[in-house]
PDB file of C-alpha atoms and ligand atoms in Angstrom:
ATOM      1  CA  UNK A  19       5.476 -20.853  -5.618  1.00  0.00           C
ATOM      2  CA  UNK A  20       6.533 -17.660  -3.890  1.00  0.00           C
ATOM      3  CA  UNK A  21       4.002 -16.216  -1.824  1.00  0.00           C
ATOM      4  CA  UNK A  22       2.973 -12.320  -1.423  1.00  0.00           C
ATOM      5  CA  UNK A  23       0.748  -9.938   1.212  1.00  0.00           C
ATOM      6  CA  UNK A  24      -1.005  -7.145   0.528  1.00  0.00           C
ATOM      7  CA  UNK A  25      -2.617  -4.773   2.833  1.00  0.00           C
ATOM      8  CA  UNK A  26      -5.963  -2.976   1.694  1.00  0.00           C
ATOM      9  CA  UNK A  27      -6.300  -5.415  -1.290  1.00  0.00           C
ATOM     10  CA  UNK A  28     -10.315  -5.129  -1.478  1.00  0.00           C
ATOM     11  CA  UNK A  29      -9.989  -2.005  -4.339  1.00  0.00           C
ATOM     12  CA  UNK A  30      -7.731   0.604  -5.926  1.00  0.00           C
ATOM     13  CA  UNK A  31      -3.883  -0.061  -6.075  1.00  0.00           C
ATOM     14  CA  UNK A  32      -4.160  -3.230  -3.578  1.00  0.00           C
ATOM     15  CA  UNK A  33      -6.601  -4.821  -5.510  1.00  0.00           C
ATOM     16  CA  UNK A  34      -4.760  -4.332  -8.699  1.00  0.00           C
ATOM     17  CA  UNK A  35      -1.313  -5.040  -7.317  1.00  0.00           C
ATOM     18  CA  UNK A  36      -3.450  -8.401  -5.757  1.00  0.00           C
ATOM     19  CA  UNK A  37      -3.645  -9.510  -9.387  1.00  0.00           C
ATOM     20  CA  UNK A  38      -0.700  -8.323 -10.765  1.00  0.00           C
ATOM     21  CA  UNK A  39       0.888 -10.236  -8.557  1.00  0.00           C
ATOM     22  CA  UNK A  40      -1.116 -13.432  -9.409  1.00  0.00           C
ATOM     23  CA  UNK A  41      -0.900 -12.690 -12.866  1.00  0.00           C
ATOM     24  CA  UNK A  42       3.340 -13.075 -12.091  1.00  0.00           C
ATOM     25  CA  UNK A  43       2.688 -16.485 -10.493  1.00  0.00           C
ATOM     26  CA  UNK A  44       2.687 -15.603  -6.548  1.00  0.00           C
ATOM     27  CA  UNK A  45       0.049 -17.198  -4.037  1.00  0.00           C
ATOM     28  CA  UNK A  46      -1.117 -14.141  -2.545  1.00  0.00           C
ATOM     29  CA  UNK A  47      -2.596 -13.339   0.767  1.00  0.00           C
ATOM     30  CA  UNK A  48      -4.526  -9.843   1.120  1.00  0.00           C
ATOM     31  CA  UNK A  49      -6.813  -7.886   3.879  1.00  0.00           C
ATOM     32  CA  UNK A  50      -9.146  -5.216   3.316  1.00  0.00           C
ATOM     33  CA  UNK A  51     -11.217  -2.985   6.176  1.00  0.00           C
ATOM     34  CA  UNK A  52     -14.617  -3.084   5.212  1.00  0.00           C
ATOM     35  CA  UNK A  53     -15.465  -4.388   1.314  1.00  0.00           C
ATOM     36  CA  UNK A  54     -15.743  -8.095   1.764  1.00  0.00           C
ATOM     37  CA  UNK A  55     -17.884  -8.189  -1.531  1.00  0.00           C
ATOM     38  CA  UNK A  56     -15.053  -6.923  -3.386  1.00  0.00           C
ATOM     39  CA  UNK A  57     -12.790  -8.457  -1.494  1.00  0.00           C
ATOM     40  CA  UNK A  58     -14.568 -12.398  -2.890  1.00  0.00           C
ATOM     41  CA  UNK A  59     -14.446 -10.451  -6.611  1.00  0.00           C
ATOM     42  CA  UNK A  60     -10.524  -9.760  -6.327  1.00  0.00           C
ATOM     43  CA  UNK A  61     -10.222 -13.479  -4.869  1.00  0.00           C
ATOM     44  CA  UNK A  62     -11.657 -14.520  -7.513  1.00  0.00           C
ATOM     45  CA  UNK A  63     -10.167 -13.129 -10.409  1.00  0.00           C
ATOM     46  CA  UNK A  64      -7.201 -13.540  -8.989  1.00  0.00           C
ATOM     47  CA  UNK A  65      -7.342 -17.059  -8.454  1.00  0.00           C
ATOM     48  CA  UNK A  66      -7.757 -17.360 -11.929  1.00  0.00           C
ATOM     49  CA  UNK A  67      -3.860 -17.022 -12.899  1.00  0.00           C
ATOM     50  CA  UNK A  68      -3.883 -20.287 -11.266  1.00  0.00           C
ATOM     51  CA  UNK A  69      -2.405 -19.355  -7.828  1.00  0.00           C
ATOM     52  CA  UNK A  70      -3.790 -19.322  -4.431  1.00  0.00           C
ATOM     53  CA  UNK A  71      -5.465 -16.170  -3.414  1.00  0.00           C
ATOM     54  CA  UNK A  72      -6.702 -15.848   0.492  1.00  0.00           C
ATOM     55  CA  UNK A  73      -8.118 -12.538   2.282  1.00  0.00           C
ATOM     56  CA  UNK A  74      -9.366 -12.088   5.519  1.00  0.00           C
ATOM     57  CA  UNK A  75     -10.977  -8.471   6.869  1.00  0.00           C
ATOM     58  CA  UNK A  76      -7.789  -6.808   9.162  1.00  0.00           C
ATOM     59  CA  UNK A  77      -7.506  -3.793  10.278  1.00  0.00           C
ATOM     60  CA  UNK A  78      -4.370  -2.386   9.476  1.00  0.00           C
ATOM     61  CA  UNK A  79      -3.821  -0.472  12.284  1.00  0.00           C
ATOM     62  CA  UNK A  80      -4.691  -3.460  14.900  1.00  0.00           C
ATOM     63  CA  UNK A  81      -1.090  -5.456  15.831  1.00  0.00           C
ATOM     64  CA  UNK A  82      -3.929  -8.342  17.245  1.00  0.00           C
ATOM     65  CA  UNK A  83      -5.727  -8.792  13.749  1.00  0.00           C
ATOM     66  CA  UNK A  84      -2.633  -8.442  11.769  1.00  0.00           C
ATOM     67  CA  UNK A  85      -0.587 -10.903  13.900  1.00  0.00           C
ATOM     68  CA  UNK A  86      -3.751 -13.142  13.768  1.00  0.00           C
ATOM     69  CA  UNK A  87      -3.644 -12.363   9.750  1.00  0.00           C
ATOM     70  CA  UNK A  88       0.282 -13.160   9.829  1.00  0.00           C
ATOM     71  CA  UNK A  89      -0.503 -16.723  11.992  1.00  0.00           C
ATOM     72  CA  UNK A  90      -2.756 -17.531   9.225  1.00  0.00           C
ATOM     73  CA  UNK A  91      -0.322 -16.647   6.340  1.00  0.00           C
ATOM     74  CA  UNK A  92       2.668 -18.500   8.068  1.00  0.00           C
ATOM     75  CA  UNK A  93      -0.018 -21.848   8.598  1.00  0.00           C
ATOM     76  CA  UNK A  94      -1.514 -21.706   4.865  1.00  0.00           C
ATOM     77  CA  UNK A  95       1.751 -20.843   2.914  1.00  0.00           C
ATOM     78  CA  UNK A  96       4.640 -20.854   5.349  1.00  0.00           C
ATOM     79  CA  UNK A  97       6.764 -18.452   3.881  1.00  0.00           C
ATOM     80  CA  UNK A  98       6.498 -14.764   2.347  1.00  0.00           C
ATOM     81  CA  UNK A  99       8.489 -13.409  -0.214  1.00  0.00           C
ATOM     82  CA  UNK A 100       7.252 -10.085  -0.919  1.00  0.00           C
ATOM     83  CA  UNK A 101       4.936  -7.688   1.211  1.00  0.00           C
ATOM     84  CA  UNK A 102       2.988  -4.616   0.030  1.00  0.00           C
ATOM     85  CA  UNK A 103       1.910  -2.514   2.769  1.00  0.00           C
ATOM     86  CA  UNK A 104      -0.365  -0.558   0.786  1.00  0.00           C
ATOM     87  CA  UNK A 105      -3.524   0.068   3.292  1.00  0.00           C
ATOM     88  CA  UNK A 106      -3.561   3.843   3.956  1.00  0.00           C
ATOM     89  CA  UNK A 107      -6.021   6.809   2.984  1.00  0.00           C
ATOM     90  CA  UNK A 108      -7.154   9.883   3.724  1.00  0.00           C
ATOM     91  CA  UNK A 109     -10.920   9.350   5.011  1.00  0.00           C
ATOM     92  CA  UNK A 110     -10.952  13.037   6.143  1.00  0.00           C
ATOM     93  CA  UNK A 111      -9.108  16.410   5.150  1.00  0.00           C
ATOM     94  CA  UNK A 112      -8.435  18.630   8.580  1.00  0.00           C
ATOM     95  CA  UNK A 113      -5.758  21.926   8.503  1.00  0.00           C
ATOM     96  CA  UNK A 114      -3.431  22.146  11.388  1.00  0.00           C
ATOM     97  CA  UNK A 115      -5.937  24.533  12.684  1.00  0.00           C
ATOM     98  CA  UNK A 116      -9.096  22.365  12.317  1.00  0.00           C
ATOM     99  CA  UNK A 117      -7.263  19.704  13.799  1.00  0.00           C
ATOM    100  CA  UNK A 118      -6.682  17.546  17.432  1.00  0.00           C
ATOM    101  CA  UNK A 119      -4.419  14.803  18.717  1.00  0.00           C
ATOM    102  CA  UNK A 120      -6.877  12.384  17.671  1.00  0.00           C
ATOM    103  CA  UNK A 121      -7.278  13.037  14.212  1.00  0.00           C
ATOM    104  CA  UNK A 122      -3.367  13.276  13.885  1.00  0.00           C
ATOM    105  CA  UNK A 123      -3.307   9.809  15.335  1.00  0.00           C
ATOM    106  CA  UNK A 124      -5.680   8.349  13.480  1.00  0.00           C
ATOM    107  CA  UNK A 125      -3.962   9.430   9.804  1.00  0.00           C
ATOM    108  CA  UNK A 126      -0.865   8.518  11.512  1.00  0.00           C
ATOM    109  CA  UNK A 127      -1.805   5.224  12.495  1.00  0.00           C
ATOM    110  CA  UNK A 128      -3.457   4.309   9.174  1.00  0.00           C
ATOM    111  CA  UNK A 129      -0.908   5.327   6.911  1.00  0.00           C
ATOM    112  CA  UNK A 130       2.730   5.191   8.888  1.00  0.00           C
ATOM    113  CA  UNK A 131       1.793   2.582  12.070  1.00  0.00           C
ATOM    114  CA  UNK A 132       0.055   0.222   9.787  1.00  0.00           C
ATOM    115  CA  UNK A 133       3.570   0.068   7.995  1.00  0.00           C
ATOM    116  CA  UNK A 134       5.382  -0.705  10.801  1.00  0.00           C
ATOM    117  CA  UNK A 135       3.019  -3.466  12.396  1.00  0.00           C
ATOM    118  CA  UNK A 136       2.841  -5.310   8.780  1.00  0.00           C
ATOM    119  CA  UNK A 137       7.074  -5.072   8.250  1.00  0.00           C
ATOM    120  CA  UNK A 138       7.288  -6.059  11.925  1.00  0.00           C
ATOM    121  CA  UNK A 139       4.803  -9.401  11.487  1.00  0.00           C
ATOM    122  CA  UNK A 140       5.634 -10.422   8.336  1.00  0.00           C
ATOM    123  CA  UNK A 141       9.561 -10.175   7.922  1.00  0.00           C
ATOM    124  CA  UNK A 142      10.063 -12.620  10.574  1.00  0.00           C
ATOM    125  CA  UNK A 143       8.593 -15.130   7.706  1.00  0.00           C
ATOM    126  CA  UNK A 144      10.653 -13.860   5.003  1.00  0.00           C
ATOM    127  CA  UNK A 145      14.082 -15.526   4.425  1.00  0.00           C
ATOM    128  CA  UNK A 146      15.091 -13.219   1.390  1.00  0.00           C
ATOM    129  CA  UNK A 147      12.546 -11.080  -0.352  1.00  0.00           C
ATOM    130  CA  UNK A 148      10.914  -7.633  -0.506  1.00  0.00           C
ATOM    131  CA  UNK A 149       8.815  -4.875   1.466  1.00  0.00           C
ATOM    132  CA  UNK A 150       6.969  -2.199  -0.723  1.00  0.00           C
ATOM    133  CA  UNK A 151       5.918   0.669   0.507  1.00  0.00           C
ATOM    134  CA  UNK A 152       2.954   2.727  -0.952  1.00  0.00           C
ATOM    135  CA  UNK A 153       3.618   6.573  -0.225  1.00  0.00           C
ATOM    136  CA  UNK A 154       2.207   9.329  -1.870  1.00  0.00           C
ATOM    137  CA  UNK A 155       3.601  12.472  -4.084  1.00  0.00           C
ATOM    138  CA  UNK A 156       2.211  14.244  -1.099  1.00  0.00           C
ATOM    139  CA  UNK A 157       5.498  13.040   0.845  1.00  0.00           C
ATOM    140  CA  UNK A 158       7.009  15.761  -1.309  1.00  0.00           C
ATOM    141  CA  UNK A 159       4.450  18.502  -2.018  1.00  0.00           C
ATOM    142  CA  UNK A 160       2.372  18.384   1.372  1.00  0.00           C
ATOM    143  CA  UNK A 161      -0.548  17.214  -0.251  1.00  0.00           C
ATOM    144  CA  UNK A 162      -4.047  19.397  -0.986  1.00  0.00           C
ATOM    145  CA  UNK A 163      -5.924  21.614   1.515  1.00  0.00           C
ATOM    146  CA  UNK A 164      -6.283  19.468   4.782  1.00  0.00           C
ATOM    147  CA  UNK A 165      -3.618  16.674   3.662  1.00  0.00           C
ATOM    148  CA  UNK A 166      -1.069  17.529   6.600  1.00  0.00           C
ATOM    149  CA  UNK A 167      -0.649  14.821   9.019  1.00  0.00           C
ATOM    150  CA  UNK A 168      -1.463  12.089   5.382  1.00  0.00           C
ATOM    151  CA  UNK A 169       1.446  14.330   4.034  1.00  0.00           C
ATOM    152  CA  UNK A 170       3.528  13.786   7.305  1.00  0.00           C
ATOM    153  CA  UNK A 171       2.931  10.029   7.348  1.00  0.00           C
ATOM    154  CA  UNK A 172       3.804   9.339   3.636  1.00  0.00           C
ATOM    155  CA  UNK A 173       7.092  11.120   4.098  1.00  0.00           C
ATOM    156  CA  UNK A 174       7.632   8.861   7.115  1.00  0.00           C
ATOM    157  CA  UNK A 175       7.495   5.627   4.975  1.00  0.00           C
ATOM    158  CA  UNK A 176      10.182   7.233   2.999  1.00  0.00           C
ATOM    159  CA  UNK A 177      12.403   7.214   6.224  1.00  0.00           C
ATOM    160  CA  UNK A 178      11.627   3.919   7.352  1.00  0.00           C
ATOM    161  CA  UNK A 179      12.229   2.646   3.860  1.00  0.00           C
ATOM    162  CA  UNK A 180      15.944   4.231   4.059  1.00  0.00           C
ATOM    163  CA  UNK A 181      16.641   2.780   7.577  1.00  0.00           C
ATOM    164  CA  UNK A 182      15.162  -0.990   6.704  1.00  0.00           C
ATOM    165  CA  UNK A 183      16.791  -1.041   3.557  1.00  0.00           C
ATOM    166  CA  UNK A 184      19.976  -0.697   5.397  1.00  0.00           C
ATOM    167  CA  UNK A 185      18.423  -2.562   8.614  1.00  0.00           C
ATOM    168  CA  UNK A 186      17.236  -5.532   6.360  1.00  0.00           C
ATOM    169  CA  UNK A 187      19.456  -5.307   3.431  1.00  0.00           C
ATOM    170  CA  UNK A 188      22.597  -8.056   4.407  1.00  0.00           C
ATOM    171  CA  UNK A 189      19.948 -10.494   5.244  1.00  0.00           C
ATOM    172  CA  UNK A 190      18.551 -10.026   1.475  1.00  0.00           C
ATOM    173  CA  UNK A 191      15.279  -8.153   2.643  1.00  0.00           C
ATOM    174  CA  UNK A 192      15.273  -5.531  -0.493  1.00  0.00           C
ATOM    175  CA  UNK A 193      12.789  -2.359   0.976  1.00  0.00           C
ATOM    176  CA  UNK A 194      11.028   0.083  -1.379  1.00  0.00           C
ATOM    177  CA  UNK A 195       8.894   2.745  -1.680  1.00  0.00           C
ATOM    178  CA  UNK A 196       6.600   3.697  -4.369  1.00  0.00           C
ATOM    179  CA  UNK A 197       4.742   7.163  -5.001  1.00  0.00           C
ATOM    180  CA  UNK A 198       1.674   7.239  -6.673  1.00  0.00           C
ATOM    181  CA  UNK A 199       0.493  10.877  -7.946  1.00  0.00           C
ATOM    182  CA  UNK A 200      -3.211  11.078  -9.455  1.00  0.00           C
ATOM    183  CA  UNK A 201      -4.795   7.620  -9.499  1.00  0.00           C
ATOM    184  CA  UNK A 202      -8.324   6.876 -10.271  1.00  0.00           C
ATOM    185  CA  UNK A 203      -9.551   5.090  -7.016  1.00  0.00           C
ATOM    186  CA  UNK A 204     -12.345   5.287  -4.440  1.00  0.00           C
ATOM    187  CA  UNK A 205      -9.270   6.926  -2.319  1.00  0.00           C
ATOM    188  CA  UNK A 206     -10.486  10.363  -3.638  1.00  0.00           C
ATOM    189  CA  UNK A 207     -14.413   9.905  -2.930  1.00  0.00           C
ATOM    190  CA  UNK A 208     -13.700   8.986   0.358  1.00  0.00           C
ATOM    191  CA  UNK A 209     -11.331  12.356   0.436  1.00  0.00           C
ATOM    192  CA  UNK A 210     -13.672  14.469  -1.144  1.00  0.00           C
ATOM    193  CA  UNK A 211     -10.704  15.469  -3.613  1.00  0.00           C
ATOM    194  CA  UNK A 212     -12.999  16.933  -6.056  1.00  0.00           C
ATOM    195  CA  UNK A 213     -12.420  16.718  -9.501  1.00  0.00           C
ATOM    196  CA  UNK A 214      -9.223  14.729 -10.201  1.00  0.00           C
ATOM    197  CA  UNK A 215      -9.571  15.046 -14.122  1.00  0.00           C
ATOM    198  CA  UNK A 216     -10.131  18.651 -14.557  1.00  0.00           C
ATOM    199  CA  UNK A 217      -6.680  18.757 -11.630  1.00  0.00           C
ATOM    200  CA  UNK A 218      -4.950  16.296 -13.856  1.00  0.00           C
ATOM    201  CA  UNK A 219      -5.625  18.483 -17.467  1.00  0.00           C
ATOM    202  CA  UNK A 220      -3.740  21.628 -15.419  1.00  0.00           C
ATOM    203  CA  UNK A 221      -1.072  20.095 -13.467  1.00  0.00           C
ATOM    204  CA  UNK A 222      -0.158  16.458 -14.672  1.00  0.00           C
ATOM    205  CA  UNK A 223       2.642  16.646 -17.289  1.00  0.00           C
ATOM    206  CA  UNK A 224       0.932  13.831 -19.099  1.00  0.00           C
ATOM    207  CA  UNK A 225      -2.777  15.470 -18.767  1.00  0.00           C
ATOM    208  CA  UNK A 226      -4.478  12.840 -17.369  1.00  0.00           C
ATOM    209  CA  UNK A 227      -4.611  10.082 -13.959  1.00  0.00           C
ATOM    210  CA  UNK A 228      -3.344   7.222 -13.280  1.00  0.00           C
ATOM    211  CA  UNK A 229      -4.802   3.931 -13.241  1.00  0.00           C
ATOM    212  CA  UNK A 230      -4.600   1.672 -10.105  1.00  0.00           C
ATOM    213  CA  UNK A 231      -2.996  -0.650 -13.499  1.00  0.00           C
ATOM    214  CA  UNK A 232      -0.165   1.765 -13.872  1.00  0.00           C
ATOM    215  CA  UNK A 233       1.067   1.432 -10.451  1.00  0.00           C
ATOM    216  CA  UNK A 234       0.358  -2.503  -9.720  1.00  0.00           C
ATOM    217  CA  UNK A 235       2.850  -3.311 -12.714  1.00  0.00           C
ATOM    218  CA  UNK A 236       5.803  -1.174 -11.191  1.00  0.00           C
ATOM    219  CA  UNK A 237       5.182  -2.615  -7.993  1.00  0.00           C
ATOM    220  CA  UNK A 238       5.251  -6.600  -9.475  1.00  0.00           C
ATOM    221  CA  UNK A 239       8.240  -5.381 -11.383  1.00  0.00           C
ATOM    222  CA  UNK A 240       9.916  -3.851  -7.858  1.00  0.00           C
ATOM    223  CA  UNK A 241       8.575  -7.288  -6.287  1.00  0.00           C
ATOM    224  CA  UNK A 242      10.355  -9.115  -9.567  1.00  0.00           C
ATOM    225  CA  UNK A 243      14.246 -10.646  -9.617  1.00  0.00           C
ATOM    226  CA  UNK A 244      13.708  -7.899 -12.504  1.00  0.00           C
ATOM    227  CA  UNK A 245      14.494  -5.308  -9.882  1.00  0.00           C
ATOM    228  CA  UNK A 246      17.231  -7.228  -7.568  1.00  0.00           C
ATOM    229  CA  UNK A 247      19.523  -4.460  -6.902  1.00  0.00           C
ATOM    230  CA  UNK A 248      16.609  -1.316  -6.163  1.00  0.00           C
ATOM    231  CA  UNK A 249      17.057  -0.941  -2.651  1.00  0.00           C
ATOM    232  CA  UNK A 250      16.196   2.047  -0.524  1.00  0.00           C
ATOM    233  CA  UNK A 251      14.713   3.500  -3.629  1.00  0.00           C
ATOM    234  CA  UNK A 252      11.510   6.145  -4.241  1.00  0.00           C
ATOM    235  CA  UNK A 253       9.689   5.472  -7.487  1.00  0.00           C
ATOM    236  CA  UNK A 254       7.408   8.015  -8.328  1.00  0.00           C
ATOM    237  CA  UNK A 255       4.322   6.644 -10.903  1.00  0.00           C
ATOM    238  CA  UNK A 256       2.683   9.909 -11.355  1.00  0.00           C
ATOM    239  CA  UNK A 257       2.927  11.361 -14.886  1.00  0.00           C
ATOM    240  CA  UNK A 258       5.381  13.871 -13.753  1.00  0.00           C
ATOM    241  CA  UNK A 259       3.121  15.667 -10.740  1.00  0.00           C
ATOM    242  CA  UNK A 260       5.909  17.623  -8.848  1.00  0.00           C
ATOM    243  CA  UNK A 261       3.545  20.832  -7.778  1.00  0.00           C
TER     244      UNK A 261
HETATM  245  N1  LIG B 325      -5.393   7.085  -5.314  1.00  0.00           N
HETATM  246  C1  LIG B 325      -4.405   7.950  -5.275  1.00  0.00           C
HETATM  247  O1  LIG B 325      -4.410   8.959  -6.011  1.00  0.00           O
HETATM  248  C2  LIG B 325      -3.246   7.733  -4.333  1.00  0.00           C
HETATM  249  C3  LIG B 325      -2.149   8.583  -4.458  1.00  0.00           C
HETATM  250  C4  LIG B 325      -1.057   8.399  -3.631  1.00  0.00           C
HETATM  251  C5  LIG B 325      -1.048   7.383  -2.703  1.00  0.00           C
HETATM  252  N2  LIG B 325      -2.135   6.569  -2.583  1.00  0.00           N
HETATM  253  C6  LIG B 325      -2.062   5.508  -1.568  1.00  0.00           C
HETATM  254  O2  LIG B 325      -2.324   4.267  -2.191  1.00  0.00           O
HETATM  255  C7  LIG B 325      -2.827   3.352  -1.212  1.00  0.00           C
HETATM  256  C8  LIG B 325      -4.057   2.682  -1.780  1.00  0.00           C
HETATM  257  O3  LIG B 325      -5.043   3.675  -1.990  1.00  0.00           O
HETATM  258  P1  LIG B 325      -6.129   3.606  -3.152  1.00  0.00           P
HETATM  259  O4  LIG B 325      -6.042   4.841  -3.911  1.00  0.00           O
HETATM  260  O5  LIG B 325      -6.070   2.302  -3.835  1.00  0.00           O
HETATM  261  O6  LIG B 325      -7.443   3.751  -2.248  1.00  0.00           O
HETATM  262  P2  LIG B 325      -8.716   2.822  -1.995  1.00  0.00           P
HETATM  263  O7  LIG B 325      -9.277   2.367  -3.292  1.00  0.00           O
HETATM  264  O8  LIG B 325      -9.551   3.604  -1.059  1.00  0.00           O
HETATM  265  O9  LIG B 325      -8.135   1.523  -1.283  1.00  0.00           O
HETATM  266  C9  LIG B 325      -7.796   1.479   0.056  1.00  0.00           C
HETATM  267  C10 LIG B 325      -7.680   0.028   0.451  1.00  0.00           C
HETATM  268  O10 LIG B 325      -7.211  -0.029   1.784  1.00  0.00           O
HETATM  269  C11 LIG B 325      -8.168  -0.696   2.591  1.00  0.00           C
HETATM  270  N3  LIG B 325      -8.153  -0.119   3.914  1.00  0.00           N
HETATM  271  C12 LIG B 325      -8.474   1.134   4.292  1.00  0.00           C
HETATM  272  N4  LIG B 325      -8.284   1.280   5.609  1.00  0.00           N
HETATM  273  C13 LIG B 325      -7.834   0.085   6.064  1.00  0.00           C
HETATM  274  C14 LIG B 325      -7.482  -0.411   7.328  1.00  0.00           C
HETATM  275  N5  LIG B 325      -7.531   0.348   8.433  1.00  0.00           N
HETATM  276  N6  LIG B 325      -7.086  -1.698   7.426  1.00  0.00           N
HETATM  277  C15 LIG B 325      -7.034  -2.501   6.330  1.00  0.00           C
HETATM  278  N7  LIG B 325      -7.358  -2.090   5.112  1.00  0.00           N
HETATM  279  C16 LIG B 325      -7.752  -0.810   4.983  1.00  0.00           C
HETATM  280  C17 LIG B 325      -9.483  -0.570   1.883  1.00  0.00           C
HETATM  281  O11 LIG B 325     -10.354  -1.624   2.305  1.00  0.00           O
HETATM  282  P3  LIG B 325     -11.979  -1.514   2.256  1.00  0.00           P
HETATM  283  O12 LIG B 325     -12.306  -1.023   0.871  1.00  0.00           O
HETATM  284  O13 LIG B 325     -12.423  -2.904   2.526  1.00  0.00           O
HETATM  285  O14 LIG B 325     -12.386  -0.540   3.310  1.00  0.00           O
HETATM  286  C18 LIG B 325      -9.020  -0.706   0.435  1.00  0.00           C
HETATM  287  O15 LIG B 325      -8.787  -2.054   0.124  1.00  0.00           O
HETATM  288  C19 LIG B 325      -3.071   4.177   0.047  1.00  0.00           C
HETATM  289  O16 LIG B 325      -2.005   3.991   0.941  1.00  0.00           O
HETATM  290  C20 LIG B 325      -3.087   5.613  -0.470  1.00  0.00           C
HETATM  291  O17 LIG B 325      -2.727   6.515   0.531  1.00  0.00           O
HETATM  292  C21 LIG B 325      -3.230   6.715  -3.386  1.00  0.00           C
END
């Protein structure tokens, strides 16, 4: 059975992609931050596709708990096949003007760094397989007021998925990005977004959000044999949202 990781699997798009993923026959391995109760309730239903489901609390931005994460993964399953590096946020919304070095950081480090320390740990135990990326629309628009530095670091995945795709690519490593626009998560609470309905009735093509759903199923079908020759690609899953 092939075997996948996801990063921030405990709600949203990781905990969706979690059982997508299950649902396609992987064993899957997730962390989450903080929401081990949701975390058991993901495991759970997960497990119920008749695959192995694990999850341990990481920190995404810690190489130590992510490289004692990966030890785990490579003991329980010894191989991975397909990664989603899908922890990220925006846990608070600071102008240029508002902002300091540590707050750039911080967004930095959740939403680009993470990235780098999960491709770094995990590829080692991948013979052929797939790194997925979760970005943001903002990589193109710059985000809402006090998106910035989330803006800067979801355009950065989009360069590092260009240079691993060609990095990665003879050894059979396929590397992806997706985009989500508009997706009904606890992302935007924690962002204090506002009203995402009433923003997706003016300026989503297709007048409404996402669900976390909608983007799990492109990202099993990126993860799929389906999609053996997307490499290097951006997939946007946002009802047309270009403003
Ligand atoms: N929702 C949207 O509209 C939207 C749009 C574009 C892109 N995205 C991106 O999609 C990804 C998933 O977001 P979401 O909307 O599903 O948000 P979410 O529901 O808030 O989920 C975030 C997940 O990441 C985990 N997490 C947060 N910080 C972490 C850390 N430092 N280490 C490990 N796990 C961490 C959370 O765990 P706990 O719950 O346990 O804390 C949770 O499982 C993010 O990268 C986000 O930037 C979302």
């Amino acid at each position: 059975m092939p075997t996948a990781v996801v990063t921030g699997g405990s709600t949203g798009i990781g905990a969706a992609t979690v059982k997508a993923l299950a649902k396609a026959g992987y064993n899957v391995a997730f962390t989450y931050l903080r929401n081990r109760d949701k975390a058991e309730e993901v495991t759970r239903e997960a497990a119920s596709h008749g695959v192995r489901v694990i999850h341990r609390a990481a920190d995404a931005t810690s190489w130590e708990e992510m490289a004692q994460f990966a030890e785990e993964v490579k003991r329980q399953f010894g191989r991975v096949d397909a990664l989603v590096a899908n922890a990220g946020g925006l846990p608070e919304r600071r102008t240029l003007d508002e902002s300091a070095l540590d707050y750039w950081r911080r967004v930095v480090d959740l939403n680009l760094t993470s990235a780098y320390i999960a491709t770094k740990l995990f590829t080692p135990l991948m013979e052929k397989g797939v790194v997925i990326y979760v970005s943001s629309v903002a990589a193109y628009t710059g985000g809402g007021r006090g998106a910035f530095a989330y803006a800067a670091a979801k355009a950065g995945l989009l360069g590092l998925t260009r240079a691993l795709a060609k990095e990665l690519g003879p050894r059979g490593i396929r590397v992806v990005a997706v985009l989500p626009g508009l997706i009904d998560t606890p992302f935007h609470q924690k962002a204090g977004t506002g009203d995402i309905h009433a923003w997706a009735a003016n300026a989503v093509y297709l007048r409404r959000v996402g669900t976390p759903e909608e983007v799990a199923e492109v990202i099993a079908f990126l993860a799929s044999e389906k999609a053996s020759y997307i490499n290097g690609a951006f997939i946007d899953v946002n009802g047309g949202w270009y403003g």
